[in-house]
Each structure stands twice: as C-alpha cells, then as structure tokens.
Coordinates of C-alpha atoms in Angstrom, one line a residue:
X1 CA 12.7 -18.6 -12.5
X2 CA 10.5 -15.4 -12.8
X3 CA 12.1 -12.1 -13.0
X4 CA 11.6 -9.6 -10.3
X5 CA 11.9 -6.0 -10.4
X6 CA 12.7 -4.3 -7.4
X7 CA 11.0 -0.6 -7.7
X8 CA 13.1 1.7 -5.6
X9 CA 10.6 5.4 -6.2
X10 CA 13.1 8.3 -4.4
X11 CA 12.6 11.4 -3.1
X12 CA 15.6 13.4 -1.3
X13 CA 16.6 10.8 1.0
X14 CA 20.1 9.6 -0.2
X15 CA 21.0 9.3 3.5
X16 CA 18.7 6.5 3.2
X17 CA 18.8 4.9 -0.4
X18 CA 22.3 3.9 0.0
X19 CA 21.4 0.7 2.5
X20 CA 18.1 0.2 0.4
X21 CA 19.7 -0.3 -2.8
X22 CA 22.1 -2.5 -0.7
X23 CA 20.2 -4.7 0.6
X24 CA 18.6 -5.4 -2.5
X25 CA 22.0 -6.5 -4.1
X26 CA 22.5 -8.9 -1.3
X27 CA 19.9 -11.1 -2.9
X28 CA 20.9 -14.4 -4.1
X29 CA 19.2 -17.4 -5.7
X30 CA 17.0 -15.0 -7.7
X31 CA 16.6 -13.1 -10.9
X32 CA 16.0 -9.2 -10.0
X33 CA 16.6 -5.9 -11.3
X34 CA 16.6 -2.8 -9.5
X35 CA 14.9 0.7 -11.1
X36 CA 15.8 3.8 -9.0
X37 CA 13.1 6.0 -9.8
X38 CA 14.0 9.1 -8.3
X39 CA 11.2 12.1 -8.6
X40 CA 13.4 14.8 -9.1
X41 CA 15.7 15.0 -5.8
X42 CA 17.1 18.1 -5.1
X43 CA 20.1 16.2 -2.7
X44 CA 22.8 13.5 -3.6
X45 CA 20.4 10.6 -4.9
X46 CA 22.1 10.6 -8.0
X47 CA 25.8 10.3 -6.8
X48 CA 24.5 7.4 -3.9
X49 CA 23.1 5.6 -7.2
X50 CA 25.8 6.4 -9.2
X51 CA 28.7 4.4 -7.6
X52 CA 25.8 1.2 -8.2
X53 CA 25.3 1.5 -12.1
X54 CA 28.3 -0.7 -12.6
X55 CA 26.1 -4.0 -12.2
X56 CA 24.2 -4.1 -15.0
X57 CA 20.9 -5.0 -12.8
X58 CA 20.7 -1.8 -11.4
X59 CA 18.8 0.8 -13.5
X60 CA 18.6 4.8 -13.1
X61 CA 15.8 6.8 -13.9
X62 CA 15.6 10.7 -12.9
X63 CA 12.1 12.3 -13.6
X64 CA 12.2 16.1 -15.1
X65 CA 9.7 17.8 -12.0
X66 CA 8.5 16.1 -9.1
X67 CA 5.1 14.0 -10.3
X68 CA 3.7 12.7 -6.7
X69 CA 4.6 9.4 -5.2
X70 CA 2.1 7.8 -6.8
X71 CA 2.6 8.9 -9.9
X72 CA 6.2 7.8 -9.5
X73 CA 5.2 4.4 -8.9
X74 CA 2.9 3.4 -11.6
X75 CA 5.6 5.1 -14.4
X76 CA 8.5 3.2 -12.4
X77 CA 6.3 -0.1 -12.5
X78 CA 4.9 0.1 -16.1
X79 CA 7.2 2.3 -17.9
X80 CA 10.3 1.2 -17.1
X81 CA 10.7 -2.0 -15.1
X82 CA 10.8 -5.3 -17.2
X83 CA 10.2 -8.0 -14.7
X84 CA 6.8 -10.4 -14.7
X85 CA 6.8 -9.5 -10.7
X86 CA 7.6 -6.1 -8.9
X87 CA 8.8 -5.2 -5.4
X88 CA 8.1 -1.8 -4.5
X89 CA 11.3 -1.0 -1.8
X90 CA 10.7 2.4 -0.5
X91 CA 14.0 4.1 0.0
X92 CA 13.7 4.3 3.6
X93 CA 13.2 0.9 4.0
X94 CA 15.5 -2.0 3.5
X95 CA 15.4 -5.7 3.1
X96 CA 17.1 -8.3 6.2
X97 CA 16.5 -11.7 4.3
X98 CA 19.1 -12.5 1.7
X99 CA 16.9 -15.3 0.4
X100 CA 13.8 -13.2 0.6
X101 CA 13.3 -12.8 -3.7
X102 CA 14.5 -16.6 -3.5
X103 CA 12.1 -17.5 -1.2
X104 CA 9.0 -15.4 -3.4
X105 CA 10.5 -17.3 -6.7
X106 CA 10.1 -20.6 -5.8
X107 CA 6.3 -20.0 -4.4
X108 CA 5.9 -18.6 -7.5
X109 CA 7.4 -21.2 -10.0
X110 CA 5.8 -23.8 -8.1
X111 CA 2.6 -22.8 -7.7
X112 CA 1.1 -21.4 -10.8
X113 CA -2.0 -20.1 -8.9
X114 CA -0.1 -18.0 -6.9
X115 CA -1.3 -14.2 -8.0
X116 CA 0.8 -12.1 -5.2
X117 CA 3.1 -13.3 -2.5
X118 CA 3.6 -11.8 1.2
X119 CA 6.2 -11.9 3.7
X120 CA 6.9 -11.2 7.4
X121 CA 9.2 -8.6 8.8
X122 CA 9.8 -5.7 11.0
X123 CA 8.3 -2.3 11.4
X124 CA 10.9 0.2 13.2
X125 CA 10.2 3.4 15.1
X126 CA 13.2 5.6 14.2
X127 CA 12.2 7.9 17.6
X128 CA 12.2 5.4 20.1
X129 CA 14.2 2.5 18.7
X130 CA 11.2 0.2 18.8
X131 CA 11.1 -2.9 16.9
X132 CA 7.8 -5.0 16.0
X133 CA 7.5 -8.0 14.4
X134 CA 4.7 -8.5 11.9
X135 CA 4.5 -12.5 12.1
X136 CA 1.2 -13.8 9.5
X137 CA -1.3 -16.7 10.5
X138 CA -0.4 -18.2 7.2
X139 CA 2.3 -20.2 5.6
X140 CA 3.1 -21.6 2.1
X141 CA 0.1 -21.6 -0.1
X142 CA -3.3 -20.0 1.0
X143 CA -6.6 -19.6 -0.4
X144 CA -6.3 -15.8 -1.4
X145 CA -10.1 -15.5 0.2
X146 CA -8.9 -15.9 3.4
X147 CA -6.2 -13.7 3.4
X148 CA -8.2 -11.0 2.3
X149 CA -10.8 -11.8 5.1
X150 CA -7.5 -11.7 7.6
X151 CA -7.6 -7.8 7.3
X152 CA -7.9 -5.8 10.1
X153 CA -6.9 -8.8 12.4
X154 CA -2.9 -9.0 11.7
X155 CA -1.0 -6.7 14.5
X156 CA 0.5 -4.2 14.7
X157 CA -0.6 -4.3 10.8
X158 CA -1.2 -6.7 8.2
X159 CA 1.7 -5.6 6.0
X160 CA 4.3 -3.2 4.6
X161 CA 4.9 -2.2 1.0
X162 CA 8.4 -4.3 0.9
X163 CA 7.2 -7.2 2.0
X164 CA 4.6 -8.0 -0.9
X165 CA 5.5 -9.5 -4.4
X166 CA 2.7 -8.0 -7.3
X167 CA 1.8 -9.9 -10.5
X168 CA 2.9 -7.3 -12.8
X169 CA 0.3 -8.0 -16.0
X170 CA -2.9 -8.3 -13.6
X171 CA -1.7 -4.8 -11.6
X172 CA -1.9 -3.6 -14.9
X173 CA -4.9 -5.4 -15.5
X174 CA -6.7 -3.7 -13.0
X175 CA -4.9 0.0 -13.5
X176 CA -3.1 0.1 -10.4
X177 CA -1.9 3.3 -9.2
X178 CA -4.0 5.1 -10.9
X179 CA -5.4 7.8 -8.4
X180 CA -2.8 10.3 -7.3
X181 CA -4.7 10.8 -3.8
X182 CA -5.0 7.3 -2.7
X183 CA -1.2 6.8 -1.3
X184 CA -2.2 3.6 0.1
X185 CA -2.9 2.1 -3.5
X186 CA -0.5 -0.6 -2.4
X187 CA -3.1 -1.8 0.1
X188 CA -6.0 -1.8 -2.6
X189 CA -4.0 -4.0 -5.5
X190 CA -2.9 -6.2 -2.7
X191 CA -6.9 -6.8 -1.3
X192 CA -8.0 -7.3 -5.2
X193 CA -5.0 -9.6 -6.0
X194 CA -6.0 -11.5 -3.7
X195 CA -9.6 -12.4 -5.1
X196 CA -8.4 -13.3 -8.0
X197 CA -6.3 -16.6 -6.6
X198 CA -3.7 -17.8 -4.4
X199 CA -1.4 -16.2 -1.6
X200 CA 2.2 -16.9 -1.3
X201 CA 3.3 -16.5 2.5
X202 CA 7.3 -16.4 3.4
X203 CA 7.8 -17.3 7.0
X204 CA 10.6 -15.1 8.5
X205 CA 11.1 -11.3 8.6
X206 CA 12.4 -10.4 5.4
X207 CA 12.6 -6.2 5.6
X208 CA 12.8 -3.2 8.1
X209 CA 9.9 -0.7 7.7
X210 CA 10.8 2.6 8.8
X211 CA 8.3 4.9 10.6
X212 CA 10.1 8.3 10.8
X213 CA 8.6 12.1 10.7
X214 CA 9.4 12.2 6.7
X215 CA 6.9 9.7 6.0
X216 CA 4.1 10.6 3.8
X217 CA 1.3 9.0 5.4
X218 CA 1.2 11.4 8.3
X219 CA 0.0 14.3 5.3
X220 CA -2.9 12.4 4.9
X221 CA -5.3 14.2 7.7
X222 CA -3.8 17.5 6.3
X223 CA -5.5 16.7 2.7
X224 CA -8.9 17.0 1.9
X225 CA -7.8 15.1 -1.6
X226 CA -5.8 12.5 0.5
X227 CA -8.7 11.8 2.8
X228 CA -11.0 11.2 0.1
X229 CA -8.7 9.3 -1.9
X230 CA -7.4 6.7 0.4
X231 CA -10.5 5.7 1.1
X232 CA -10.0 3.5 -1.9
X233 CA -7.8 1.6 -0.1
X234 CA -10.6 -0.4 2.0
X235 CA -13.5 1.2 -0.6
X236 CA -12.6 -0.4 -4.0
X237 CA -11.8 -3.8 -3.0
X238 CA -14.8 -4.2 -0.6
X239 CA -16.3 -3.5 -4.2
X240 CA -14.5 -5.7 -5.8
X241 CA -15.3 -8.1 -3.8
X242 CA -19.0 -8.3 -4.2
X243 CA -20.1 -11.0 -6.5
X244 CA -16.3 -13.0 -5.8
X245 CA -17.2 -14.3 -1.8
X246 CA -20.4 -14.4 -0.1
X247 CA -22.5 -12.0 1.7
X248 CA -21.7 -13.4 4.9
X249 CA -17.6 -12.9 4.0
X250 CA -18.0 -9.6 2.7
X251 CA -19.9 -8.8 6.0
X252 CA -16.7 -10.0 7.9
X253 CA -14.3 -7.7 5.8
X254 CA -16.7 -4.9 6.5
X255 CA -16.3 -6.1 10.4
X256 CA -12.8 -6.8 10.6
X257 CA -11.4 -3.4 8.6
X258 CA -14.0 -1.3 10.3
X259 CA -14.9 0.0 7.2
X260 CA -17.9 2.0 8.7
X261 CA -16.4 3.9 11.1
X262 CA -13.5 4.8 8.6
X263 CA -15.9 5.9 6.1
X264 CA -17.7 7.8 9.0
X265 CA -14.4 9.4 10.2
X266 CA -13.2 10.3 6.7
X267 CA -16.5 11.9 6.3
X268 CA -16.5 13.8 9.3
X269 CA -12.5 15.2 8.8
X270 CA -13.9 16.2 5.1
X271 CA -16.6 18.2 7.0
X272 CA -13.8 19.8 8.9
X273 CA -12.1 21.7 5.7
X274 CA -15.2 21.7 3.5
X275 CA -19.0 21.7 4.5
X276 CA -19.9 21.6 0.7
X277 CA -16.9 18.9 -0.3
X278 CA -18.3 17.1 2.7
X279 CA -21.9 16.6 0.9
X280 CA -20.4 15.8 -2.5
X281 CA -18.1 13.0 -1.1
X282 CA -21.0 11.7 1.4
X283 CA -22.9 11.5 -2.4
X284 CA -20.1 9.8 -4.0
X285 CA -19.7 7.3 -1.4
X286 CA -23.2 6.7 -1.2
X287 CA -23.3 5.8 -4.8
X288 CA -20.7 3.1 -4.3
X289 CA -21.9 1.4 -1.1
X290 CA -25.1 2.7 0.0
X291 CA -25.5 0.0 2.6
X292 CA -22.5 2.0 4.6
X293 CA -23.8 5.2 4.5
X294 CA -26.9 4.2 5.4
X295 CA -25.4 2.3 8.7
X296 CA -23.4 5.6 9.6
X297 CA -26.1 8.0 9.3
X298 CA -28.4 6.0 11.6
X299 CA -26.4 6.8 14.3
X300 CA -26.9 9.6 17.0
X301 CA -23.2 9.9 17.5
X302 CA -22.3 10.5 14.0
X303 CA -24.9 13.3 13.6
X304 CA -23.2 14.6 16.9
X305 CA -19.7 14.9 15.5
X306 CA -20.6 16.6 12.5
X307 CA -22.5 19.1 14.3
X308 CA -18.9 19.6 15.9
X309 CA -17.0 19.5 12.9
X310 CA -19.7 21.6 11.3
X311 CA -19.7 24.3 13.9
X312 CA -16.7 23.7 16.2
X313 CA -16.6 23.4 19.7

C-alpha cells in the first residue's frame, strides 16, 4: 500500500487545526503520516499539536520566520514529508470520509498509471452556513486528457486543495511550488499531472472546504505580484500542454477556462497599480502565448478598459 503524507502548512489558526489534524487520524485502511508545518504562529498551534505527538504518525515542524504559504508548502512537501503521495489539508479545512486515503490507495495500487487522484466533497461558506457539493463527471479510472479538458465546466469549481492526491517524485519532477506569487500552484501541478497519465476519481464527498474572511485568496486583487503570478495557474499548463493533445483540445481548454479574458483582466488590474509593470507583464505574457495576446488586443473593449484603468473614471 503506498504511503501518504498528509501536509498540514499552519498559520495562526489553532481554533481550526485542532478538527483538521482530527479528521486526518480518523483514517483507516491506509498508511499516512501527518507533517504540521506551521510558518511561525504567533497563537497556540503548538500546544493544539502538542497533545497529538503521542502517535508516532504525526510530525511537528515550526519554521524560524514566517516564509509565505507557498514557500511553506514546497519545504513541508520535499523537505520533510516521507510519503510517495502527499495531501496538502489546509488547517481550515477538514476531511468527512474515514475511508477517503483508503479509497486514493487502492486506485493507486491498482492502477499503476494512475499519476494524481481526485475526490468529491463540500465547499462551506462560514458567513451564511451554505453548503455545496462539488460532485465530478468521472469515476474510477479516467484518461487524465479528459479531465484536464473538464476545466472550467465542474461547478461551483472543479476542486479543492484536500481533495487531490499528488505523485510526490513527478511534483518534484516538474518543481512544484516553486513561485512564491502563484498561490494557486495547486491548480497548475494538478492540470500538468494530469498530462502526464491517468486520473483517479473517489465518488463521495470526502472533505469540507472552508471559505471564511481569513482566506488568502481574497489578497490576490490587492497584489500586483499575486496577479501576475497566479496567472500560472491556467498559463503554464496551457503550455504544457502544447505538443501533449491536439490543437483542437488545447483550443477547448483555452474555451472552457476562459483563459483570454483572464489574461485580459489580469492585465487590465496590473494596469491599475502600475502603467509601466503593466507593459512588462503584457511582454512577458506575450512571449509565452502570443496567440492570447494577440486575441485580447483585437478587441475594442479591451482598449476601452485600459483607457479606464489607465486614466480612471
């Protein structure tokens, strides 16, 4: 049976860890580990984690100074977890299916051209109370091509961090987590991954996804670094992807992510803070995938908003 690690990176949210690192012990049927990394907290992380370190599958690892969330992840992942396969369990989220590492293992030790593996669950609004189910149009064993061209079409989205089992050696393979700024990394290792063989799907919610005001993603419009850098997340692996499917599928990627019109409205938010960091991204990009560029400059509206974000209203 493979060995997973389950990555717990922690920030000042002990209120929190407590039911993650719970949940994760609730597991059965499977080999895991859990690494606490915890990026320097300034609350009670380490006491929560303390009253765990008894089982010897829970590990504790306290950086000196805060080093970003991703930074966190990729010396958590390759540094100090030891499994073949990594869960990355924010500390606000917890897991719902005590067979859910079970479940990855077996699609895993049965099918050896399985490369990543990706569940169901539930994305929770802490304000309201609102529940949503993420339910996939796959099950068991998919061609990897198809779930990357599924992108864009799963609602409310196609996945959350917890619910997605990484290949350890081929995220190091292709340097995950390597860019600070691109906090949806996840996102771009998962697309890749899946290019590169087949998907693993486990029917049934298996986590709770937690969107609260402390998460990070809502910084990202407040970042000229942050805008520029997630745009990796759709970017790289519509790059990778050329030369691995066919014209006509990496046109339906483009279609079914958007992709223009994020490019366009990253653009037009970097034009907002920085007229000059505006034209060296808008070069950047251009170098990468001209045939975007060229398809959001040809239209009137584009031109439009920049004037406004150029110039105000």
């Amino acid at each position: 049976m493979p060995k997973i690690s389950v990555v717990i990176p922690t920030y000042n949210r002990a209120a929190y860890l407590d039911a993650a690192i719970a949940s994760v012990l609730a597991q059965r049927g499977a080999d895991f580990e859990i690494i606490v990394s915890d990026n320097c907290s300034q609350d009670e992380t380490a006491a929560v984690v303390g009253k765990y370190l008894a089982d010897s599958r829970v590990r504790y690892h306290r950086n000196e100074e805060n080093i970003g969330m991703v930074r966190n992840w990729r010396k958590a992942v390759f540094e100090h977890a030891s499994g073949d396969w990594f869960v990355l369990l924010s500390d606000d989220d917890y897991l719902v299916d005590p067979d859910y590492l079970a479940k990855a293992s077996r699609l895993i030790e049965d099918n050896p051209s399985v490369v990543v593996v990706y569940a169901e669950g539930y994305m929770l609004n802490e304000s309201t109370g609102e529940q949503k189910p993420i339910v996939l149009p796959f099950e068991g064993v998919v061609k990897g091509v198809d779930v990357f061209l599924s992108r864009g079409t799963i609602k409310p989205q196609d996945l959350t961090l917890c619910n997605i089992v990484f290949n350890r050696s081929m995220a190091a393979e292709l340097n995950a987590f390597s860019d600070p700024d691109n906090i949806f990394c996840d996102s771009e290792l998962f697309l890749k991954l899946t290019l590169l063989g087949d998907v693993g799907v486990v029917k049934g919610p298996v986590s709770v996804y937690r969107f609260h005001p402390g998460n990070l993603m809502k910084s990202v419009n407040k970042s000229p670094n942050l805008i520029y850098g997630n745009l990796d997340h759709l970017v790289a692996p519509y790059m990778f992807a050329k030369g691995r499917v066919t014209p006509e599928q990496l046109a339906i990627f483009r279609k079914n992510t958007k992709l223009d019109r994020y490019v366009g409205n990253s653009l037009l938010r970097l034009a907002h803070y920085s007229w000059d960091s505006y034209h060296i991204r808008r070069q950047e990009i251009a170098g990468k995938i001209p045939e975007v560029i060229k398809a959001i400059t040809r239209s009137p509206r584009f031109w439009i908003k920049l004037l406004f974000a150029r110039f105000g209203s």
